[in-house]
Amino acid sequence: EVQLVESGGGSVQPGGSLRLSCAASGFMFSSYEMNWVRQAPGKGLEWVSYVSSSGSTIFYAASVEGRFSISRDNSKNSLYLQMNNLRAEDTAVYYCGRRGDSSGYYVDYWGQGTLVTVSS
Amino acid sequence: QSVLTQPPSVSAAPGQKVTISCSGSSSNIGNNYVSWYQQLPGTVPKLLIYDNNKRPSGIPDRFSGSKSGTSATLGITALQTGDEADYYCGTWDSSLSAGVFGGGTKLTVL
């Protein structure tokens, strides 16, 4: 069974940092591209970042470019999101998601999410 | 403002059919596959449709997807009260080099 379990969320002041982790199991993690998607309270889904299976290709949403950094450790079946210089508008539930292996871009499995609250 | 445009809400009676539209541009829907997600209240998003019209295992054939040009449509037939949820379309935007989602559509089954 595919499982994605996020951790590392919490409350932080504006300008602070957090590192999110996503532990993957039930599939060959090193073969799959991964993503972070967030959802602000009461709002819709917002794509945040993508990393290829090897980690060599990375993309970010314009709203987080230069502040967030995605990475992965295939030896540990883990995905990470380092978030620096956090802003109030970064407050959201952050989901780790696996890209499906068919032709299109889509997320076929989602973690349960971890809440990040940025407030003074 | 989302890159993909969806109606904020749709409604229909139980047993009826509803469609949800998703409008984009040539850099996203026009040249990439579309996916659809269902988010029941208080739960994690769930993949309903991928590659425009394919259903993952376990998704009933009451759910269907189609694409024409720069727009896509999710169809749900034989509506049930349990279908009340937020529905999102998504795809890749080749110009932005980014994933994009629609703003979401709240389905009410009256």
Tab-separated table of C-alpha atoms in Angstrom:
chain	number	residue	atom	x	y	z
A	1	GLU	CA	0.000	0.000	0.000
A	2	VAL	CA	1.335	3.415	-0.972
A	3	GLN	CA	1.785	5.670	2.043
A	4	LEU	CA	3.041	9.226	2.286
A	5	VAL	CA	3.440	10.681	5.766
A	6	GLU	CA	4.343	14.347	6.213
A	7	SER	CA	5.865	15.850	9.329
A	8	GLY	CA	7.579	19.033	10.445
A	9	GLY	CA	4.697	21.463	10.351
A	10	GLY	CA	4.001	23.887	13.155
A	11	SER	CA	3.775	27.533	14.116
A	12	VAL	CA	6.509	29.974	13.176
A	13	GLN	CA	6.926	33.736	13.150
A	14	PRO	CA	7.187	35.687	9.898
A	15	GLY	CA	10.724	35.472	8.566
A	16	GLY	CA	11.291	32.125	10.226
A	17	SER	CA	12.114	28.731	8.766
A	18	LEU	CA	10.690	25.220	8.802
A	19	ARG	CA	11.691	21.954	7.194
A	20	LEU	CA	8.958	19.574	6.123
A	21	SER	CA	9.572	15.888	5.590
A	22	CYS	CA	7.586	13.237	3.757
A	23	ALA	CA	8.260	9.563	4.430
A	24	ALA	CA	7.258	7.292	1.571
A	25	SER	CA	6.539	3.581	1.662
A	26	GLY	CA	4.771	0.910	-0.348
A	27	PHE	CA	6.387	1.769	-3.681
A	28	MET	CA	9.796	2.231	-5.281
A	29	PHE	CA	10.337	5.826	-4.195
A	30	SER	CA	13.445	6.321	-6.319
A	31	SER	CA	11.438	5.706	-9.499
A	32	TYR	CA	8.818	8.383	-8.939
A	33	GLU	CA	8.685	12.125	-9.343
A	34	MET	CA	7.377	13.945	-6.294
A	35	ASN	CA	5.587	17.182	-5.485
A	36	TRP	CA	4.517	19.523	-2.722
A	37	VAL	CA	1.033	21.020	-2.946
A	38	ARG	CA	-0.480	23.351	-0.340
A	39	GLN	CA	-3.937	24.499	0.645
A	40	ALA	CA	-4.523	27.651	2.659
A	41	PRO	CA	-7.419	27.521	5.159
A	42	GLY	CA	-10.693	27.559	3.257
A	43	LYS	CA	-8.924	27.975	-0.080
A	44	GLY	CA	-8.087	25.837	-3.102
A	45	LEU	CA	-5.100	23.738	-4.026
A	46	GLU	CA	-1.838	25.472	-4.928
A	47	TRP	CA	1.061	23.618	-6.503
A	48	VAL	CA	4.341	24.457	-4.746
A	49	SER	CA	7.222	22.410	-6.120
A	50	TYR	CA	8.311	19.383	-8.144
A	51	VAL	CA	11.382	17.162	-8.107
A	52	SER	CA	12.313	14.482	-10.601
A	53	SER	CA	13.020	10.917	-9.528
A	54	SER	CA	16.782	11.487	-9.447
A	55	GLY	CA	16.524	14.965	-7.948
A	56	SER	CA	18.225	16.541	-10.934
A	57	THR	CA	15.216	18.523	-12.162
A	58	ILE	CA	13.367	20.894	-9.858
A	59	PHE	CA	10.619	23.460	-10.379
A	60	TYR	CA	8.990	25.973	-8.027
A	61	ALA	CA	5.897	28.112	-8.016
A	62	ALA	CA	6.702	31.790	-8.473
A	63	SER	CA	5.240	32.509	-5.021
A	64	VAL	CA	7.943	30.445	-3.283
A	65	GLU	CA	10.896	30.671	-5.691
A	66	GLY	CA	14.043	31.744	-3.855
A	67	ARG	CA	12.582	30.991	-0.422
A	68	PHE	CA	11.713	27.285	-0.574
A	69	SER	CA	13.961	24.382	-1.528
A	70	ILE	CA	12.804	20.883	-2.414
A	71	SER	CA	15.058	17.870	-2.079
A	72	ARG	CA	14.885	14.118	-1.732
A	73	ASP	CA	16.949	11.288	-0.300
A	74	ASN	CA	16.198	8.128	-2.227
A	75	SER	CA	18.247	6.050	0.202
A	76	LYS	CA	15.836	7.107	2.953
A	77	ASN	CA	12.637	7.117	0.842
A	78	SER	CA	12.121	10.706	1.905
A	79	LEU	CA	11.097	14.028	0.387
A	80	TYR	CA	11.829	17.392	1.977
A	81	LEU	CA	10.781	21.019	1.716
A	82	GLN	CA	13.008	23.623	3.330
A	83	MET	CA	10.989	26.795	3.825
A	84	ASN	CA	12.824	30.025	4.637
A	85	ASN	CA	11.719	33.622	5.098
A	86	LEU	CA	8.175	32.472	5.753
A	87	ARG	CA	5.291	34.857	5.263
A	88	ALA	CA	1.735	34.937	6.590
A	89	GLU	CA	0.495	33.905	3.144
A	90	ASP	CA	2.466	30.659	3.400
A	91	THR	CA	0.032	29.481	6.088
A	92	ALA	CA	-1.482	26.284	4.710
A	93	VAL	CA	-1.712	22.541	4.913
A	94	TYR	CA	1.216	21.152	2.935
A	95	TYR	CA	0.697	17.891	1.083
A	96	CYS	CA	3.351	15.595	-0.276
A	97	GLY	CA	2.185	13.979	-3.522
A	98	ARG	CA	3.467	11.333	-5.892
A	99	ARG	CA	3.299	12.038	-9.604
A	100	GLY	CA	1.533	9.256	-11.441
A	101	ASP	CA	3.480	7.266	-13.978
A	102	SER	CA	1.224	7.745	-16.989
A	103	SER	CA	1.663	10.355	-19.712
A	104	GLY	CA	0.206	13.423	-18.048
A	105	TYR	CA	1.122	15.410	-14.976
A	106	TYR	CA	-1.039	14.423	-12.021
A	107	VAL	CA	-0.807	13.448	-8.366
A	108	ASP	CA	-2.030	9.929	-7.788
A	109	TYR	CA	-1.278	9.613	-4.086
A	110	TRP	CA	-1.436	12.310	-1.409
A	111	GLY	CA	-0.190	12.390	2.150
A	112	GLN	CA	-2.485	13.441	4.988
A	113	GLY	CA	-0.848	16.885	5.097
A	114	THR	CA	0.977	18.914	7.716
A	115	LEU	CA	-0.197	22.350	8.865
A	116	VAL	CA	2.158	25.319	8.720
A	117	THR	CA	1.031	28.479	10.498
A	118	VAL	CA	2.994	31.696	10.042
A	119	SER	CA	1.946	34.317	12.537
A	120	SER	CA	3.409	36.787	14.963
B	1	GLN	CA	-6.351	34.207	-9.444
B	2	SER	CA	-5.916	30.629	-10.683
B	3	VAL	CA	-4.392	29.831	-14.062
B	4	LEU	CA	-7.250	27.418	-14.728
B	5	THR	CA	-10.801	28.749	-14.445
B	6	GLN	CA	-13.623	26.749	-12.870
B	7	PRO	CA	-17.123	27.829	-11.821
B	8	PRO	CA	-17.198	28.410	-8.056
B	9	SER	CA	-20.234	26.219	-7.582
B	10	VAL	CA	-22.641	23.871	-9.313
B	11	SER	CA	-25.689	22.057	-8.042
B	12	ALA	CA	-28.053	19.328	-9.131
B	13	ALA	CA	-30.560	16.905	-7.676
B	14	PRO	CA	-29.794	13.324	-6.670
B	15	GLY	CA	-29.832	10.994	-9.649
B	16	GLN	CA	-29.174	13.797	-12.100
B	17	LYS	CA	-26.044	14.601	-14.092
B	18	VAL	CA	-23.711	17.559	-13.644
B	19	THR	CA	-20.732	18.869	-15.549
B	20	ILE	CA	-17.876	21.005	-14.261
B	21	SER	CA	-15.814	23.025	-16.690
B	22	CYS	CA	-12.136	23.938	-16.554
B	23	SER	CA	-10.784	26.577	-18.904
B	24	GLY	CA	-7.138	27.252	-19.625
B	25	SER	CA	-4.825	28.174	-22.454
B	26	SER	CA	-2.530	26.655	-25.042
B	27	SER	CA	0.357	26.519	-22.564
B	28	ASN	CA	-1.523	24.300	-20.155
B	29	ILE	CA	-4.731	22.443	-21.104
B	30	GLY	CA	-4.208	23.006	-24.815
B	31	ASN	CA	-1.004	20.976	-24.890
B	32	ASN	CA	-1.037	18.859	-21.757
B	33	TYR	CA	-3.178	16.192	-20.160
B	34	VAL	CA	-5.785	17.175	-17.574
B	35	SER	CA	-6.523	15.557	-14.231
B	36	TRP	CA	-9.431	15.951	-11.816
B	37	TYR	CA	-9.549	15.628	-8.035
B	38	GLN	CA	-12.328	15.253	-5.487
B	39	GLN	CA	-11.941	16.666	-1.992
B	40	LEU	CA	-14.674	15.626	0.392
B	41	PRO	CA	-15.135	17.926	3.409
B	42	GLY	CA	-12.214	17.629	5.809
B	43	THR	CA	-10.331	15.083	3.720
B	44	VAL	CA	-7.303	14.824	1.460
B	45	PRO	CA	-7.728	15.348	-2.308
B	46	LYS	CA	-8.374	12.170	-4.266
B	47	LEU	CA	-7.528	11.531	-7.908
B	48	LEU	CA	-10.656	10.998	-10.028
B	49	ILE	CA	-9.460	11.367	-13.615
B	50	TYR	CA	-6.011	11.470	-15.221
B	51	ASP	CA	-4.764	11.823	-18.791
B	52	ASN	CA	-7.999	13.681	-19.681
B	53	ASN	CA	-10.348	10.727	-19.410
B	54	LYS	CA	-8.811	7.772	-17.566
B	55	ARG	CA	-10.137	6.585	-14.219
B	56	PRO	CA	-7.876	5.109	-11.530
B	57	SER	CA	-8.818	1.743	-10.167
B	58	GLY	CA	-11.778	2.019	-7.831
B	59	ILE	CA	-13.294	5.160	-9.336
B	60	PRO	CA	-16.816	4.392	-10.581
B	61	ASP	CA	-17.722	5.011	-14.208
B	62	ARG	CA	-20.222	7.646	-13.067
B	63	PHE	CA	-17.201	9.958	-13.263
B	64	SER	CA	-15.876	10.887	-16.698
B	65	GLY	CA	-13.500	13.402	-18.204
B	66	SER	CA	-13.097	15.017	-21.581
B	67	LYS	CA	-10.988	17.690	-23.200
B	68	SER	CA	-11.448	19.920	-26.212
B	69	GLY	CA	-8.946	22.572	-27.179
B	70	THR	CA	-8.111	24.631	-24.119
B	71	SER	CA	-11.023	23.417	-21.994
B	72	ALA	CA	-11.797	20.272	-20.059
B	73	THR	CA	-14.949	18.919	-18.479
B	74	LEU	CA	-15.695	16.593	-15.598
B	75	GLY	CA	-19.006	14.781	-15.791
B	76	ILE	CA	-20.758	13.058	-12.919
B	77	THR	CA	-23.897	11.020	-13.527
B	78	ALA	CA	-26.393	9.463	-11.129
B	79	LEU	CA	-25.519	12.028	-8.472
B	80	GLN	CA	-25.444	10.931	-4.862
B	81	THR	CA	-25.394	13.049	-1.717
B	82	GLY	CA	-21.980	11.543	-1.033
B	83	ASP	CA	-20.652	13.304	-4.138
B	84	GLU	CA	-20.925	16.673	-2.378
B	85	ALA	CA	-17.350	17.909	-2.423
B	86	ASP	CA	-14.918	20.350	-3.944
B	87	TYR	CA	-13.622	19.372	-7.370
B	88	TYR	CA	-10.347	20.603	-8.868
B	89	CYS	CA	-8.848	20.342	-12.323
B	90	GLY	CA	-5.093	20.282	-12.763
B	91	THR	CA	-2.406	20.066	-15.392
B	92	TRP	CA	1.124	21.189	-16.224
B	93	ASP	CA	1.804	24.625	-17.660
B	94	SER	CA	4.660	24.426	-20.132
B	95	SER	CA	5.275	28.195	-20.187
B	96	LEU	CA	5.400	28.516	-16.402
B	97	SER	CA	7.176	25.164	-15.940
B	98	ALA	CA	4.770	24.625	-13.078
B	99	GLY	CA	1.839	22.538	-12.015
B	100	VAL	CA	-1.438	24.437	-12.046
B	101	PHE	CA	-4.852	23.839	-10.495
B	102	GLY	CA	-8.230	25.384	-11.022
B	103	GLY	CA	-9.769	27.383	-8.204
B	104	GLY	CA	-12.128	24.552	-7.369
B	105	THR	CA	-15.851	23.959	-7.794
B	106	LYS	CA	-18.151	23.186	-4.898
B	107	LEU	CA	-20.755	20.600	-5.863
B	108	THR	CA	-24.034	20.652	-3.975
B	109	VAL	CA	-26.419	17.753	-4.400
B	110	LEU	CA	-29.791	19.234	-3.501
